[in-house]
PDB file of C-alpha atoms in Angstrom:
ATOM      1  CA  UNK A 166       0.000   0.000   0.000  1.00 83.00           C
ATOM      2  CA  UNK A 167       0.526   4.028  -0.576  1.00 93.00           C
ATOM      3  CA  UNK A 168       2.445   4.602   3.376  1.00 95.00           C
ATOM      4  CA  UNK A 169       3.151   8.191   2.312  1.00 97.00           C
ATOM      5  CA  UNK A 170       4.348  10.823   0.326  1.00 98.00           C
ATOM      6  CA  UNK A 171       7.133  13.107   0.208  1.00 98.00           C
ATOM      7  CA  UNK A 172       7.118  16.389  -1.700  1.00 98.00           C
ATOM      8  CA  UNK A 173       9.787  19.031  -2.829  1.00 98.00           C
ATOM      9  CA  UNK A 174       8.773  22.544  -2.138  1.00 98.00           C
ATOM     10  CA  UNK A 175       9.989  24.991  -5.076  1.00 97.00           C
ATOM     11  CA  UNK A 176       8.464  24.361  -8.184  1.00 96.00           C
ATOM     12  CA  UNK A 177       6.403  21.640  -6.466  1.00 98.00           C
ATOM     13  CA  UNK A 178       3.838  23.035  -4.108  1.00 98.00           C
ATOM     14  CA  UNK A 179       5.018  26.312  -4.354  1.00 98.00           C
ATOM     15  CA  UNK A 180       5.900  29.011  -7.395  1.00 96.00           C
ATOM     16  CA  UNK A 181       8.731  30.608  -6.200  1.00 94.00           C
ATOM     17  CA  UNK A 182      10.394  31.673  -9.404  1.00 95.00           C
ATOM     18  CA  UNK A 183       9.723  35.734  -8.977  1.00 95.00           C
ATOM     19  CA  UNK A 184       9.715  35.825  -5.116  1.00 96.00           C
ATOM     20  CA  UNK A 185      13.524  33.895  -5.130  1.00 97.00           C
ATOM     21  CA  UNK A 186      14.477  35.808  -8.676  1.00 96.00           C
ATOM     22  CA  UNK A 187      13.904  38.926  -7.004  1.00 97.00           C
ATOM     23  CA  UNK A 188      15.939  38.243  -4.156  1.00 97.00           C
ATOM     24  CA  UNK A 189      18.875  36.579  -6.098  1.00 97.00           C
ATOM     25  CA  UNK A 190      18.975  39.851  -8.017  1.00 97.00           C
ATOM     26  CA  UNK A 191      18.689  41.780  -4.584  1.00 98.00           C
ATOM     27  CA  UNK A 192      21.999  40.016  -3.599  1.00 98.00           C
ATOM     28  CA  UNK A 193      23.680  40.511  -6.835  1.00 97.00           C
ATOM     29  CA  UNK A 194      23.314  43.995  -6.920  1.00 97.00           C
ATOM     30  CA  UNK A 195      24.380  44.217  -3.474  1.00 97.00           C
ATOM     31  CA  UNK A 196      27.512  43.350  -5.033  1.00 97.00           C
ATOM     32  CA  UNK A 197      27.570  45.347  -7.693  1.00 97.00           C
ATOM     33  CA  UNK A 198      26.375  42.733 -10.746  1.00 97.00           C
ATOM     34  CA  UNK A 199      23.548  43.466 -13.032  1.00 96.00           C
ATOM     35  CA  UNK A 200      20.403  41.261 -12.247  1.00 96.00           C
ATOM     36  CA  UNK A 201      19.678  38.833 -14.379  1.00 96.00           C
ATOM     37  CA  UNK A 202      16.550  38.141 -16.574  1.00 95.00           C
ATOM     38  CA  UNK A 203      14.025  36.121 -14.518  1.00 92.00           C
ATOM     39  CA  UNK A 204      13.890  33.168 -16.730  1.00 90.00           C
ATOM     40  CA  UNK A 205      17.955  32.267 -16.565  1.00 91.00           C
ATOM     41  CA  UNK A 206      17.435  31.871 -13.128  1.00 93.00           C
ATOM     42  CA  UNK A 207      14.751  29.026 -13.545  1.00 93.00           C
ATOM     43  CA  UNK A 208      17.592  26.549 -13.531  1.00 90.00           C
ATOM     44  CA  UNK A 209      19.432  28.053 -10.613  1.00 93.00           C
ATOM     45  CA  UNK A 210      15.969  26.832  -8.545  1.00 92.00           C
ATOM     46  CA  UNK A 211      16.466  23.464  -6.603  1.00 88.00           C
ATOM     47  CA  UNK A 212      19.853  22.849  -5.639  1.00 89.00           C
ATOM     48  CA  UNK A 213      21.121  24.588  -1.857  1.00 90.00           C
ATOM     49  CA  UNK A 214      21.680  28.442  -2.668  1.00 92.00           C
ATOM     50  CA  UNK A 215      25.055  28.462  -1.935  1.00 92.00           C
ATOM     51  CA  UNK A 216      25.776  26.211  -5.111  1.00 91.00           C
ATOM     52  CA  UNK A 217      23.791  28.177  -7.121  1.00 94.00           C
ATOM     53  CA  UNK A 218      25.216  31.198  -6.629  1.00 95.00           C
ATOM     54  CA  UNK A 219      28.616  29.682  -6.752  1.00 94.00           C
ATOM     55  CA  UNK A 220      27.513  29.020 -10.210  1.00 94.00           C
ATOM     56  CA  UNK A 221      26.980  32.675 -10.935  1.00 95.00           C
ATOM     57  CA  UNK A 222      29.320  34.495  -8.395  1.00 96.00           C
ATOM     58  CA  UNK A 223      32.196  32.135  -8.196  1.00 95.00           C
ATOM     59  CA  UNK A 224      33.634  30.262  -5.189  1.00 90.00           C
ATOM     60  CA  UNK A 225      34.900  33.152  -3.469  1.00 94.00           C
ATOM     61  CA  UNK A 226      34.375  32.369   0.601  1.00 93.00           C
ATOM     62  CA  UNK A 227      33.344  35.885   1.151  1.00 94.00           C
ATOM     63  CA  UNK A 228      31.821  37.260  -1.945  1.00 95.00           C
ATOM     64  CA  UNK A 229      29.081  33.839  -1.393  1.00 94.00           C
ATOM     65  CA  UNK A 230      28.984  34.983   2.370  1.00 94.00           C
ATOM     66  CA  UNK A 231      27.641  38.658   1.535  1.00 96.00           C
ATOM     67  CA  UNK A 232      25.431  37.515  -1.168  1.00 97.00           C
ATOM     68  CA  UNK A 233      23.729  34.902   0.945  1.00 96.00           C
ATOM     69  CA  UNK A 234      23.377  37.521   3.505  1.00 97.00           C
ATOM     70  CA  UNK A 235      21.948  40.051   1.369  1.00 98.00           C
ATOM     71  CA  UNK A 236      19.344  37.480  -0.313  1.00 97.00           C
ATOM     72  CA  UNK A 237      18.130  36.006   3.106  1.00 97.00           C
ATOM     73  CA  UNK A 238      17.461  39.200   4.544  1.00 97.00           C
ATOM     74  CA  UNK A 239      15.403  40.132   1.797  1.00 98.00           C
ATOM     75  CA  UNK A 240      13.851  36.865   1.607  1.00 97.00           C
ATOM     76  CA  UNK A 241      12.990  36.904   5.007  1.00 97.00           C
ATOM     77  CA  UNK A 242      10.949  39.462   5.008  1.00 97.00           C
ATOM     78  CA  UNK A 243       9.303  38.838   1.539  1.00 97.00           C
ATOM     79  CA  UNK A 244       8.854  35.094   1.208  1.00 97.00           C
ATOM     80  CA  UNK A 245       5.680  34.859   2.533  1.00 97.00           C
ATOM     81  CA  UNK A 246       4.021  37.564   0.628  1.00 97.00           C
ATOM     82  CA  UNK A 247       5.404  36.939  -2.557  1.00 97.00           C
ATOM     83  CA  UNK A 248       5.692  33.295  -3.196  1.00 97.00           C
ATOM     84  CA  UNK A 249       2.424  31.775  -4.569  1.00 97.00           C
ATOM     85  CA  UNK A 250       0.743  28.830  -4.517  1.00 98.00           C
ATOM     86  CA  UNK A 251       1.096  25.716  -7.212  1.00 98.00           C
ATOM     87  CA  UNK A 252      -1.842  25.235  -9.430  1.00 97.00           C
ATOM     88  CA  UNK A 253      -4.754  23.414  -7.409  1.00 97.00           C
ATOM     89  CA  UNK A 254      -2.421  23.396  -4.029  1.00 98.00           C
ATOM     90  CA  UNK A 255      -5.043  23.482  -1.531  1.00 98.00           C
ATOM     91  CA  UNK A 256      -7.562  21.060  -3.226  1.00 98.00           C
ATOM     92  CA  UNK A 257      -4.616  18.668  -3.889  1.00 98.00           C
ATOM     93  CA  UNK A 258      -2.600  18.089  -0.740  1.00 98.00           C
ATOM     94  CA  UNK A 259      -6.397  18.536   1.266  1.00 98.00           C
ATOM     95  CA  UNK A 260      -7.195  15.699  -0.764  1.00 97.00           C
ATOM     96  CA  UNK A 261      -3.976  13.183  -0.539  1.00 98.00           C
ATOM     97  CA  UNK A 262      -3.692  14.325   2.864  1.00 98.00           C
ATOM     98  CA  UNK A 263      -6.866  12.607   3.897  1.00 96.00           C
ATOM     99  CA  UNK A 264      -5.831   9.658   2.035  1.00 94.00           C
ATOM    100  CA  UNK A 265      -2.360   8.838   3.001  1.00 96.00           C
ATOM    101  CA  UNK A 266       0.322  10.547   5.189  1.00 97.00           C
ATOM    102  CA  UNK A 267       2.331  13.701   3.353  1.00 98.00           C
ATOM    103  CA  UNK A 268       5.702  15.459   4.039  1.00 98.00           C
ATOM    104  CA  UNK A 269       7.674  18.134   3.142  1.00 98.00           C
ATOM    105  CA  UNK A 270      11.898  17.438   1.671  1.00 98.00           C
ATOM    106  CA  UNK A 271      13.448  20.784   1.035  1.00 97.00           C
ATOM    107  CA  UNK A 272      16.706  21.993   0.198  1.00 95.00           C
ATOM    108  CA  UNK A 273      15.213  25.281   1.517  1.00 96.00           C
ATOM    109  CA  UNK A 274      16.096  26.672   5.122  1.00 96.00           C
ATOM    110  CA  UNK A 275      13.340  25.183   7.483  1.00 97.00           C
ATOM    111  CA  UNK A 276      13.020  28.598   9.290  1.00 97.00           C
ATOM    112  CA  UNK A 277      11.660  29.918   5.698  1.00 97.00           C
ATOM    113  CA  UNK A 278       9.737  26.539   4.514  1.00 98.00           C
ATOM    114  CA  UNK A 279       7.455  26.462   7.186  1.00 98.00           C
ATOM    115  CA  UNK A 280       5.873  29.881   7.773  1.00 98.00           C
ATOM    116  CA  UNK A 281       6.011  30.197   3.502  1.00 98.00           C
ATOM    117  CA  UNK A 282       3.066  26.837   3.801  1.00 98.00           C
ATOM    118  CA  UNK A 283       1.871  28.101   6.890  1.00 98.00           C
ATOM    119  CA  UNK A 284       1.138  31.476   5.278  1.00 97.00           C
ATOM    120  CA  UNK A 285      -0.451  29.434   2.276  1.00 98.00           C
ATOM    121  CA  UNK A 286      -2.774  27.591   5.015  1.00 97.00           C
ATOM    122  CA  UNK A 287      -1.479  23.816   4.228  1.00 98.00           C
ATOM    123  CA  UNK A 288       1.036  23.090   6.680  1.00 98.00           C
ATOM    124  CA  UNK A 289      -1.039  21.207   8.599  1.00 97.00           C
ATOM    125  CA  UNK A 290      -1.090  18.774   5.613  1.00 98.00           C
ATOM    126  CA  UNK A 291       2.091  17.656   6.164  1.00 98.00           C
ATOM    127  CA  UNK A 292       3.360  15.275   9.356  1.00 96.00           C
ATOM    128  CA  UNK A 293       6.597  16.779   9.020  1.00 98.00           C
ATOM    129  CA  UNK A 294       7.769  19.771   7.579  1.00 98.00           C
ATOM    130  CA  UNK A 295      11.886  19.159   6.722  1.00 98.00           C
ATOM    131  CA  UNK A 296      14.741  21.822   5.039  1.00 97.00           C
ATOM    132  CA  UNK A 297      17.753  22.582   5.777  1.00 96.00           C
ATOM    133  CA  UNK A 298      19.603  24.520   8.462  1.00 95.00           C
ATOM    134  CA  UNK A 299      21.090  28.140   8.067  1.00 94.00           C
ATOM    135  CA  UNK A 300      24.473  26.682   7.168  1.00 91.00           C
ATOM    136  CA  UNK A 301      26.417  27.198   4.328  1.00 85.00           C
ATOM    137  CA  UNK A 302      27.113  23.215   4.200  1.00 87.00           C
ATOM    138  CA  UNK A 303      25.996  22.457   1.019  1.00 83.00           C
ATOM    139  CA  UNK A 304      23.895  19.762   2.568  1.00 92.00           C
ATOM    140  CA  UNK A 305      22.614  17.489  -0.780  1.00 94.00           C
ATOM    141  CA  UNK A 306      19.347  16.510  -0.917  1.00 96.00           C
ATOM    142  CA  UNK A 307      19.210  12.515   0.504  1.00 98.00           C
ATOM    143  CA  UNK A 308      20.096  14.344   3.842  1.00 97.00           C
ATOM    144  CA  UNK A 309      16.663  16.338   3.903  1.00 97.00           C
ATOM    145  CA  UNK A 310      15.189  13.280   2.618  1.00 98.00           C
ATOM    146  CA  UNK A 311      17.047  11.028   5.752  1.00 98.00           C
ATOM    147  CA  UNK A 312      14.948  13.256   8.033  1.00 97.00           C
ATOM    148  CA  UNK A 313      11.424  13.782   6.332  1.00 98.00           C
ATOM    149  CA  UNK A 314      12.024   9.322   6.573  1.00 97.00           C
ATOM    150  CA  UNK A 315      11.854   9.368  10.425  1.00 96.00           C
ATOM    151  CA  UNK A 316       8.124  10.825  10.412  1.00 95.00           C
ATOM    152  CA  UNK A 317       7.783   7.052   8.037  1.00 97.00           C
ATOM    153  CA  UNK A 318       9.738   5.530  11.087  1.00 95.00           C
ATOM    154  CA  UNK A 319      12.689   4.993   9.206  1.00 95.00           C
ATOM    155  CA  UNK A 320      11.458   3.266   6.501  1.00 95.00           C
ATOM    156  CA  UNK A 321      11.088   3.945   2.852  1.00 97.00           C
ATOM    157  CA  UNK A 322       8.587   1.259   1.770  1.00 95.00           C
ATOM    158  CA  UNK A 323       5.692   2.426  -0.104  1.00 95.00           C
ATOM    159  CA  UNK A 324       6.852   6.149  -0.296  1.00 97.00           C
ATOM    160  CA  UNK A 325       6.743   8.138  -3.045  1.00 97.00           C
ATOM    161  CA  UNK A 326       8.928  11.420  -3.852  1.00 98.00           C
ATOM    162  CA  UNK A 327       6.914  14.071  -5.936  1.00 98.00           C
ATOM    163  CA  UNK A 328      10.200  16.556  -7.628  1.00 98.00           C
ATOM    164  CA  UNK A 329      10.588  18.534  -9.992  1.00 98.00           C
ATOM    165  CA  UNK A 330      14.331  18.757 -10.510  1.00 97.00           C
ATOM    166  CA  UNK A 331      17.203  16.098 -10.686  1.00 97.00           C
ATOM    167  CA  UNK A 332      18.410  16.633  -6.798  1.00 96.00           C
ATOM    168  CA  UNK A 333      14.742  15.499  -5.776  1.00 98.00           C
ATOM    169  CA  UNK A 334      15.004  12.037  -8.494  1.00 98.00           C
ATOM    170  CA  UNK A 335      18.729  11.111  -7.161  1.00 98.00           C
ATOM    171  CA  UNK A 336      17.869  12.106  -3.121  1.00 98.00           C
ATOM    172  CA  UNK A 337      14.875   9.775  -3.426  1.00 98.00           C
ATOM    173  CA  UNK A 338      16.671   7.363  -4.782  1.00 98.00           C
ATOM    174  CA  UNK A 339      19.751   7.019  -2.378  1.00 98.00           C
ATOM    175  CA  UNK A 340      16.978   5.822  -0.018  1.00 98.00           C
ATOM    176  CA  UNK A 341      14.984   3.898  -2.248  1.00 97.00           C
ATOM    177  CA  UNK A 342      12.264   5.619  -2.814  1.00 98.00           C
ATOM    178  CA  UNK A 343      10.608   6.111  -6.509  1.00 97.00           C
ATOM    179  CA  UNK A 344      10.370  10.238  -7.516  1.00 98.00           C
ATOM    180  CA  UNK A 345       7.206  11.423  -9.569  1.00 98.00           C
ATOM    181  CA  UNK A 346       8.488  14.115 -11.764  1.00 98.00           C
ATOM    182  CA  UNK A 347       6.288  17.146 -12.122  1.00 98.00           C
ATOM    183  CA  UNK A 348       6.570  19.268 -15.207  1.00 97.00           C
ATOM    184  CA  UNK A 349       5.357  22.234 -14.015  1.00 97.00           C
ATOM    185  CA  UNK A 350       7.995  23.378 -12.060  1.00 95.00           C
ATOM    186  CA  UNK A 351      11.563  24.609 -12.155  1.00 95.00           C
ATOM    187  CA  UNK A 352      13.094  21.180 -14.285  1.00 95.00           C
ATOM    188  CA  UNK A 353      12.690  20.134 -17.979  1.00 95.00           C
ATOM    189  CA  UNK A 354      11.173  17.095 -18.753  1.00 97.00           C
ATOM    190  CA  UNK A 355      14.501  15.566 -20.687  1.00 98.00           C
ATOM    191  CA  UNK A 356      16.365  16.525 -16.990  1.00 97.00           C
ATOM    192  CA  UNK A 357      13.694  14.147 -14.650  1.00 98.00           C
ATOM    193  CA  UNK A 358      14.149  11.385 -17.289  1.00 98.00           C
ATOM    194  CA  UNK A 359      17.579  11.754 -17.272  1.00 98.00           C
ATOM    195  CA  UNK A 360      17.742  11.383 -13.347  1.00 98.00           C
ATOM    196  CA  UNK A 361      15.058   8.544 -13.346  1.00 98.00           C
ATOM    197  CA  UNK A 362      12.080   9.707 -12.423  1.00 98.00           C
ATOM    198  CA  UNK A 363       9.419   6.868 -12.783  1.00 97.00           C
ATOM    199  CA  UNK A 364       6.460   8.372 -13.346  1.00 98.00           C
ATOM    200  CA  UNK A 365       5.929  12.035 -15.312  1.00 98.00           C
ATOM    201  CA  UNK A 366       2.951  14.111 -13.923  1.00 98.00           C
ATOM    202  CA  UNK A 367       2.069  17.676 -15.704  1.00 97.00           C
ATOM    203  CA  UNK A 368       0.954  19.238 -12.369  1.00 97.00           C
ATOM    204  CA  UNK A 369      -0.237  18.818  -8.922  1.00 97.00           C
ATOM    205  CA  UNK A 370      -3.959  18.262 -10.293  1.00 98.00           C
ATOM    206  CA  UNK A 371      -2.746  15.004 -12.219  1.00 98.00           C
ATOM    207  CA  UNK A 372      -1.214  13.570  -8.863  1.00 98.00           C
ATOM    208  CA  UNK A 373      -4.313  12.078  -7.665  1.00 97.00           C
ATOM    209  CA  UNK A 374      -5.390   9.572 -10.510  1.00 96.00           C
ATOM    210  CA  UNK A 375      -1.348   8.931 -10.691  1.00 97.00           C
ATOM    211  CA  UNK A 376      -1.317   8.056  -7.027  1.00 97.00           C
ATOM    212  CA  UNK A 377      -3.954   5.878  -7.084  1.00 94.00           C
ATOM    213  CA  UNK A 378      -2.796   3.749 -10.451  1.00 94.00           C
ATOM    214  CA  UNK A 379       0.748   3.933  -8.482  1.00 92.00           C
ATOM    215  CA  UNK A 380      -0.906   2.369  -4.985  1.00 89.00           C
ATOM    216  CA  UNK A 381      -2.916  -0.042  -7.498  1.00 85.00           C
ATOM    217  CA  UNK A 382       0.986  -1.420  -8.155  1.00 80.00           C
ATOM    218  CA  UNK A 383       2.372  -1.473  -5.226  1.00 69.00           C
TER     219      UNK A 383
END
């Protein structure tokens, strides 16, 4: 049977792509860099922040330590307000949430993941609500995963991970665990193939019928 299921944030439940674009280009120009158009930073939406902006910035200790500054204190104090909801949210995790048990894996900070769902009125969907820490630890994916697996008492039978980038197909899979790839988010549909995904969904409203044909093989 269906035990549970595990969903990425960004790009997932959430559309985060102008409230985090904003802020990247908040930190860049706190260094003195031109912002960059909104959709180049689609890609740059998944992994931890740090390697992201490494991509962009370089791996300069202190340059990475001003701009991560500079973008959490803006998104701290816009994240709620400005990031929206994923197509048919609500409805959708109201719905699986009565059906099975649901959980949050983000590479986000969980000081910002959990008032950002709270303010969106589902956290209480979710038996456990897991990112990562303030530190600037890289910390991959599997690792948020290791933790969202102790509200499934350690075990990663019958769980599904819902994703929509590569990180979320090859964290899931460290432990096991088959990834749904949504296309709606932040990834391409060639990257979740590429990574494994098993299943493709086009958006939070498909997950439902895919659940239950999924449950149907378990």
């Amino acid at each position: 049977m269906l035990r549970g299921v595990l969903f990425d944030l960004d790009g997932v439940l959430v559309d985060s792509l102008a409230s985090i674009g904003a802020c990247f280009n908040h930190a860049l120009q706190t260094l003195g860099r031109p912002p960059l158009p909104l959709a180049s930073l689609r890609s740059l939406i998944g992994p931890p922040l740090e390697e992201s902006a490494q991509s962009v910035i370089g791996d300069d200790p202190q340059l990475l330590a001003r701009f991560i500054a500079a973008y959490r204190e803006r998104y701290a104090a816009t994240a709620v307000a400005e990031t929206r909801p994923a197509a048919g949210l609500v409805e959708v995790v109201t719905e699986l949430a009565a059906r099975t048990d649901l959980a949050v894996a983000t590479s986000k900070p969980e000081v910002f993941a959990r008032p950002i769902l709270a303010g969106l009125g589902v956290d209480h969907c979710f038996r456990a609500i897991c990112g990562r820490s303030l530190e600037l630890d890289a910390e991959p994916k599997a690792a948020v995963i290791a933790r969202a697996l102790q509200s499934f008492a350690g075990r990663a039978e019958g769980l599904v991970m819902v994703g929509d980038r590569r990180h979320d197909v090859i964290g899931a899979a460290t432990h096991g665990i088959p990834t749904i790839g949504v296309l709606h988010g932040m990834g391409s549909e060639d990257e979740l193939r590429a990574a494994g995904a098993r299943w493709l969904a086009a958006d939070l409203r498909a997950l439902p019928g895919l659940l239950r044909e999924i449950e149907a093989q378990l």
